[in-house]
Short mmCIF file of C-alpha atoms in Angstrom, two decimals:
data_model
loop_
_atom_site.label_atom_id
_atom_site.label_comp_id
_atom_site.label_asym_id
_atom_site.label_seq_id
_atom_site.Cartn_x
_atom_site.Cartn_y
_atom_site.Cartn_z
CA MET A 314 -46.07 49.20 -5.16
CA ALA A 315 -45.54 52.93 -5.27
CA TYR A 316 -46.39 55.14 -8.23
CA ILE A 317 -45.19 58.59 -9.22
CA THR A 318 -45.95 60.69 -12.29
CA ARG A 319 -43.38 61.31 -15.00
CA CYS A 320 -43.79 65.02 -14.34
CA ASN A 321 -42.55 64.56 -10.78
CA PHE A 322 -39.72 62.32 -11.93
CA ASP A 323 -38.65 65.17 -14.21
CA ARG A 324 -38.48 67.48 -11.18
CA LEU A 325 -35.48 65.59 -9.82
CA THR A 326 -32.42 67.80 -9.89
CA ALA A 327 -28.74 67.31 -9.09
CA SER A 328 -26.99 69.14 -6.27
CA ASP A 329 -23.97 71.37 -6.89
CA ARG A 330 -21.76 68.29 -6.45
CA MET A 331 -20.88 67.39 -10.04
CA LEU A 332 -19.27 64.26 -11.45
CA ALA A 333 -16.49 64.56 -14.02
CA MET A 334 -18.67 63.57 -16.97
CA GLN A 335 -17.04 65.17 -20.01
CA GLY A 336 -15.84 62.40 -22.30
CA SER A 337 -18.20 59.97 -20.56
CA GLU A 338 -21.38 60.92 -22.39
CA LYS A 339 -22.10 57.30 -23.29
CA LEU A 340 -22.79 56.62 -19.62
CA VAL A 341 -25.92 58.72 -20.14
CA TYR A 342 -26.96 57.05 -23.41
CA ALA A 343 -24.98 54.03 -24.57
CA LYS A 344 -26.21 53.94 -28.17
CA GLN A 345 -24.92 57.39 -29.18
CA ARG A 346 -22.52 59.98 -27.86
CA ILE A 347 -24.56 63.13 -27.22
CA ASP A 348 -22.25 66.05 -26.46
CA TRP A 349 -24.90 68.69 -25.92
CA PHE A 350 -24.73 68.96 -22.13
CA SER A 351 -22.73 70.60 -19.36
CA ASP A 352 -21.23 68.59 -16.49
CA TRP A 353 -24.23 69.53 -14.33
CA ASP A 354 -26.72 68.40 -17.00
CA LEU A 355 -24.83 65.12 -17.49
CA THR A 356 -24.59 64.52 -13.73
CA ARG A 357 -28.35 64.93 -13.33
CA LEU A 358 -29.13 62.64 -16.24
CA TYR A 359 -26.66 59.99 -15.09
CA LEU A 360 -27.93 59.99 -11.51
CA CYS A 361 -31.52 59.69 -12.74
CA LYS A 362 -30.47 56.78 -14.92
CA ILE A 363 -28.85 55.05 -11.93
CA LEU A 364 -31.93 55.69 -9.81
CA MET A 365 -34.21 54.08 -12.36
CA THR A 366 -32.16 51.34 -13.95
CA GLU A 367 -28.97 50.61 -11.97
CA GLN A 368 -29.87 50.39 -8.29
CA ASP A 369 -26.95 48.06 -7.56
CA HIS A 370 -24.57 50.80 -8.77
CA VAL A 371 -21.85 51.81 -6.29
CA LEU A 372 -23.12 55.42 -6.34
CA PHE A 373 -26.76 54.58 -5.58
CA GLN A 374 -26.66 54.74 -1.76
CA LYS A 375 -24.26 57.68 -1.76
CA MET A 376 -26.35 59.81 -4.10
CA VAL A 377 -29.49 59.14 -2.05
CA GLY A 378 -27.92 59.42 1.40
CA GLN A 379 -25.93 62.57 0.58
CA HIS A 380 -28.78 64.16 -1.44
CA TRP A 381 -26.89 64.34 -4.72
CA LEU A 382 -30.32 63.96 -6.29
CA ARG A 383 -33.40 65.68 -4.90
CA ILE A 384 -36.75 67.16 -5.79
CA ARG A 385 -36.88 70.88 -6.50
CA THR A 386 -39.17 72.47 -3.91
CA GLU A 387 -37.61 75.90 -3.49
CA ASP A 388 -40.24 78.62 -3.45
CA PRO A 389 -39.40 81.71 -5.54
CA TYR A 390 -42.67 83.36 -4.41
CA THR A 391 -43.63 84.16 -7.98
CA HIS A 392 -46.74 81.94 -8.33
CA ALA A 393 -50.09 81.70 -6.61
CA VAL A 394 -49.53 78.05 -5.68
CA PRO A 395 -46.19 77.32 -4.00
CA PRO A 396 -44.05 74.30 -4.94
CA ARG A 397 -44.90 71.27 -2.83
CA LYS A 398 -43.30 67.95 -2.11
CA PRO A 399 -44.59 65.51 -4.74
CA ALA A 400 -46.39 62.40 -3.57
CA TYR A 401 -45.91 58.73 -4.24
CA HIS A 402 -49.04 56.60 -4.40
CA SER A 403 -49.96 53.04 -3.47
CA ASP A 404 -53.08 53.02 -5.67
CA PRO A 405 -52.53 53.44 -9.45
CA ASN A 406 -56.13 54.64 -9.72
CA CYS A 407 -55.70 57.38 -7.10
CA GLU A 408 -57.41 60.56 -8.30
CA CYS A 409 -54.46 62.62 -7.05
CA LEU A 410 -52.17 60.66 -9.37
CA LYS A 411 -54.37 61.46 -12.37
CA SER A 412 -55.59 64.96 -11.59
CA ASP A 413 -54.58 68.08 -13.52
CA CYS A 414 -53.27 71.17 -11.76
CA GLN A 415 -53.50 74.91 -12.27
CA ASN A 416 -51.54 77.95 -11.21
CA PHE A 417 -50.76 81.50 -12.29
CA LYS A 418 -47.87 83.90 -12.02
CA LEU A 419 -48.20 86.85 -9.69
CA PRO A 420 -47.94 90.26 -11.36
CA VAL A 421 -44.46 91.51 -12.16
CA GLY A 422 -42.97 93.18 -9.09
CA PHE A 423 -45.49 91.81 -6.58
CA LYS A 424 -42.91 90.15 -4.33
CA GLU A 425 -40.51 93.09 -4.60
CA LYS A 426 -43.15 95.72 -3.77
CA TYR A 427 -45.12 93.85 -1.12
CA GLY A 428 -42.69 91.32 0.31
CA ILE A 429 -42.84 87.59 0.94
CA ALA A 430 -45.26 87.91 3.86
CA GLU A 431 -47.80 89.53 1.55
CA VAL A 432 -47.35 86.75 -1.02
CA GLU A 433 -48.25 84.30 1.75
CA ARG A 434 -51.28 86.41 2.71
CA PHE A 435 -52.40 86.53 -0.92
CA ARG A 436 -52.16 82.74 -1.14
CA ASP A 437 -54.29 82.34 2.00
CA TRP A 438 -56.83 84.82 0.64
CA LEU A 439 -57.17 82.83 -2.59
CA ASN A 440 -58.60 79.86 -0.69
CA THR A 441 -60.70 81.76 1.85
CA ARG A 442 -64.46 81.87 1.25
CA GLN A 443 -65.78 85.41 0.79
CA GLU A 444 -69.20 86.87 1.62
CA ASP A 445 -70.73 85.26 -1.49
CA GLY A 446 -69.58 81.85 -0.30
CA LYS A 447 -67.00 81.48 -3.07
CA THR A 448 -63.23 81.47 -2.84
CA PRO A 449 -61.26 83.91 -5.03
CA TRP A 450 -59.84 80.85 -6.79
CA ALA A 451 -63.35 79.82 -7.83
CA VAL A 452 -64.09 83.36 -9.03
CA PHE A 453 -60.90 83.41 -11.11
CA GLU A 454 -61.98 80.21 -12.84
CA SER A 455 -65.51 81.38 -13.60
CA ALA A 456 -65.15 85.17 -13.90
CA PRO A 457 -61.49 86.16 -14.35
CA GLU A 458 -62.23 89.85 -14.99
CA ARG A 459 -64.15 90.12 -11.73
CA PHE A 460 -61.24 88.44 -9.96
CA LYS A 461 -58.73 90.87 -11.45
CA ALA A 462 -60.86 93.86 -10.46
CA LYS A 463 -60.95 92.62 -6.87
CA CYS A 464 -57.18 92.16 -6.83
CA GLU A 465 -56.62 95.64 -8.27
CA ALA A 466 -58.72 97.12 -5.47
CA ILE A 467 -56.60 95.45 -2.78
CA TRP A 468 -53.10 95.36 -4.28
CA THR A 469 -52.92 98.63 -6.18
CA ARG A 470 -49.17 98.89 -6.80
CA VAL A 471 -49.01 96.21 -9.52
CA SER A 472 -50.90 95.56 -12.76
CA TRP A 473 -53.32 92.62 -12.88
CA HIS A 474 -54.42 93.05 -16.50
CA HIS A 475 -52.33 90.22 -17.97
CA MET A 476 -53.19 87.49 -15.47
CA VAL A 477 -53.73 84.12 -17.16
CA LEU A 478 -54.75 80.90 -15.45
CA GLU A 479 -52.17 78.23 -16.27
CA LYS A 480 -53.70 74.78 -16.63
CA HIS A 481 -51.23 71.92 -16.54
CA LYS A 482 -52.44 68.57 -17.84
CA ASN A 483 -51.47 65.47 -15.91
CA SER A 484 -48.20 64.00 -17.14
CA GLY A 485 -49.98 60.78 -18.05
CA ILE A 486 -50.78 62.32 -21.44
CA GLN A 487 -47.35 63.77 -22.11
CA ILE A 488 -45.75 62.91 -25.39
CA PHE A 489 -43.47 60.10 -24.23
CA HIS A 490 -45.66 58.51 -21.58
CA ASN A 491 -46.93 55.58 -23.64
CA PHE A 492 -43.94 55.24 -25.95
CA GLN A 493 -41.98 52.01 -26.11
CA VAL A 494 -38.24 52.13 -25.51
CA SER A 495 -37.63 51.50 -29.21
CA GLU A 496 -39.81 54.49 -30.14
CA ILE A 497 -37.88 56.79 -27.82
CA GLU A 498 -34.62 55.50 -29.30
CA ALA A 499 -35.95 56.36 -32.76
CA PHE A 500 -36.93 59.84 -31.55
CA ILE A 501 -33.42 60.40 -30.16
CA GLU A 502 -31.81 59.24 -33.41
CA ASN A 503 -34.09 61.50 -35.45
CA LEU A 504 -33.35 64.47 -33.20
CA LEU A 505 -29.60 63.94 -33.67
CA VAL A 506 -30.08 63.87 -37.46
CA LYS A 507 -32.19 67.06 -37.37
CA PHE A 508 -29.57 68.78 -35.23
CA GLN A 509 -26.83 67.91 -37.71
CA GLU A 510 -28.93 69.24 -40.58
CA TRP A 511 -29.62 72.45 -38.66
CA GLN A 512 -25.97 72.87 -37.66
CA ASN A 513 -24.91 72.55 -41.31
CA THR A 514 -27.00 75.65 -42.12
CA LEU A 515 -25.10 77.76 -39.59
CA SER A 516 -22.03 79.89 -40.21
CA LEU A 517 -18.71 78.70 -38.75
CA THR A 518 -18.94 81.38 -36.05
CA GLU A 519 -22.44 80.25 -35.09
CA GLN A 520 -21.30 76.61 -34.95
CA ARG A 521 -18.44 77.55 -32.64
CA ALA A 522 -20.83 79.50 -30.42
CA ILE A 523 -23.12 76.48 -30.11
CA ASN A 524 -20.17 74.24 -29.22
CA ALA A 525 -19.03 76.72 -26.55
CA HIS A 526 -22.54 76.94 -25.12
CA LYS A 527 -22.98 73.17 -24.79
CA LYS A 528 -20.58 72.97 -21.86
CA ARG A 529 -22.15 75.86 -19.97
CA GLY A 530 -25.05 75.75 -17.55
CA ALA A 531 -28.41 77.07 -18.77
CA SER A 532 -28.21 80.07 -16.43
CA GLU A 533 -24.72 81.15 -17.52
CA LYS A 534 -24.82 84.26 -19.68
CA MET A 535 -22.31 84.21 -22.51
CA SER A 536 -21.07 86.43 -25.29
CA PHE A 537 -19.21 85.35 -28.40
CA GLN A 538 -16.84 87.28 -30.63
CA GLY A 539 -18.31 87.91 -34.06
CA LEU A 540 -21.97 87.73 -32.99
CA GLU A 541 -24.22 90.50 -31.73
CA GLN A 542 -25.72 89.67 -28.34
CA GLU A 543 -29.27 89.67 -29.68
CA ASP A 544 -28.33 87.27 -32.50
CA LEU A 545 -26.42 85.03 -30.10
CA ASP A 546 -29.33 84.87 -27.65
CA ALA A 547 -31.73 83.95 -30.47
CA LEU A 548 -29.35 81.24 -31.72
CA LEU A 549 -28.90 79.67 -28.28
CA ASN A 550 -32.61 79.82 -27.54
CA GLU A 551 -33.32 78.00 -30.80
CA PHE A 552 -30.78 75.30 -29.90
CA ARG A 553 -32.23 74.84 -26.42
CA LYS A 554 -35.88 74.77 -27.45
CA GLN A 555 -35.54 72.72 -30.62
CA PHE A 556 -32.84 70.27 -29.56
CA LYS A 557 -31.37 70.36 -26.04
CA PHE A 558 -34.58 70.41 -23.98
CA PRO A 559 -36.39 67.82 -26.13
CA MET A 560 -33.32 65.57 -25.83
CA GLN A 561 -33.29 65.92 -22.04
CA ASN A 562 -36.97 65.03 -21.93
CA ALA A 563 -36.40 62.06 -24.22
CA LEU A 564 -33.57 60.70 -22.09
CA MET A 565 -35.57 61.04 -18.88
CA ALA A 566 -38.48 59.27 -20.57
CA TYR A 567 -36.06 56.60 -21.82
CA TYR A 568 -34.86 55.77 -18.28
CA TYR A 569 -38.42 55.78 -16.99
CA GLN A 570 -39.67 53.49 -19.74
CA MET A 571 -36.65 51.18 -19.47
CA ALA A 572 -37.50 50.61 -15.82
CA GLN A 573 -41.13 49.85 -16.65
CA GLU A 574 -40.44 47.51 -19.57
CA ASN A 575 -37.76 45.59 -17.66
CA LYS A 576 -40.06 45.26 -14.63
CA MET A 577 -37.32 46.39 -12.30
CA LEU A 578 -37.85 45.88 -8.61
CA GLY A 579 -38.41 49.50 -7.80
CA VAL A 580 -37.28 51.89 -5.11
CA SER A 581 -38.12 51.64 -1.43
CA HIS A 582 -40.41 54.25 0.07
CA SER A 583 -37.59 55.38 2.37
CA VAL A 584 -35.50 56.22 -0.71
CA LEU A 585 -38.39 58.16 -2.24
CA GLN A 586 -38.74 60.10 1.00
CA LYS A 587 -35.03 60.93 1.07
CA LEU A 588 -35.35 62.24 -2.47
CA GLY A 589 -38.13 64.59 -1.33
CA PHE A 590 -41.32 62.62 -2.00
CA LYS A 591 -44.08 62.16 0.57
CA ALA A 592 -46.80 59.56 0.94
CA CYS A 593 -50.10 60.52 -0.72
CA GLU A 594 -52.67 61.55 1.88
CA ALA A 595 -55.52 60.17 -0.22
CA CYS A 596 -54.32 56.63 -0.96
CA GLY A 597 -51.75 56.16 1.79
CA GLY A 598 -48.72 55.69 -0.39
CA SER A 599 -46.96 53.58 2.24
CA HIS A 600 -48.74 50.26 2.35
CA ASP A 601 -45.61 48.30 1.49
CA ASP A 602 -41.90 48.97 1.53
CA VAL A 603 -40.91 48.41 -2.08
CA GLY A 604 -42.22 50.57 -4.89
CA GLU A 605 -42.31 50.67 -8.64
CA TRP A 606 -42.37 53.71 -10.87
CA GLY A 607 -45.74 54.24 -12.45
#
């Protein structure tokens, strides 16, 4: 068996190749039509559903072989720890599968002022033992102000005052991890009801703006006649944070849990590798050829 975390499953993204999904929303969730998503959003959700629950689907081999679905590993050079290929594990008790992670954003303008090569040098420096025998990482954890002072002495063209260590808990304790399929279905139904209640409080112009936004990608900037840009941005942010993003998370959890509860065969390690996963160095991750999602 092979195991991956739900967090890493959520990192799967669709390529620019989009399926014509508008009007086919029930392919993503059969129990309700959810028209909150763009073609790209729907393509990603549908491909993830096929990956988890419909491996005999005609698109399965094509989407894997042609990389329609892949893990996001692009490095924007904005964080201390770069994105890495996620691992799949052969041992469900592997410490790497259960461990938390931490990171922090580099100061605003660091990459622009110093360049990518300096970002790489900074990352190396973080894990290099200093004269006191400690790495800068260890100092940041135990004495953040001393760490910031050291950084300010070396990289003087940016401000280090607002550095905060980001601690990310393992996805095993995320909200949906231990939910049953029926509980996730209830969450989805409740979210649809809450959205309708919220939408009924909006003006007609605001409702039309939300409907226009649904079909756009998250990165597409939009304006809307009758709404000031600041008001529009606040409205769309509320929709995304309160409804769209939680619904995406719920659907991904739904596919994941469906696969677990139905004890589906799993995905071969070669498929996981084509999607961008690697075998765990600690537990091997490649002891057999067929894996399950854990």
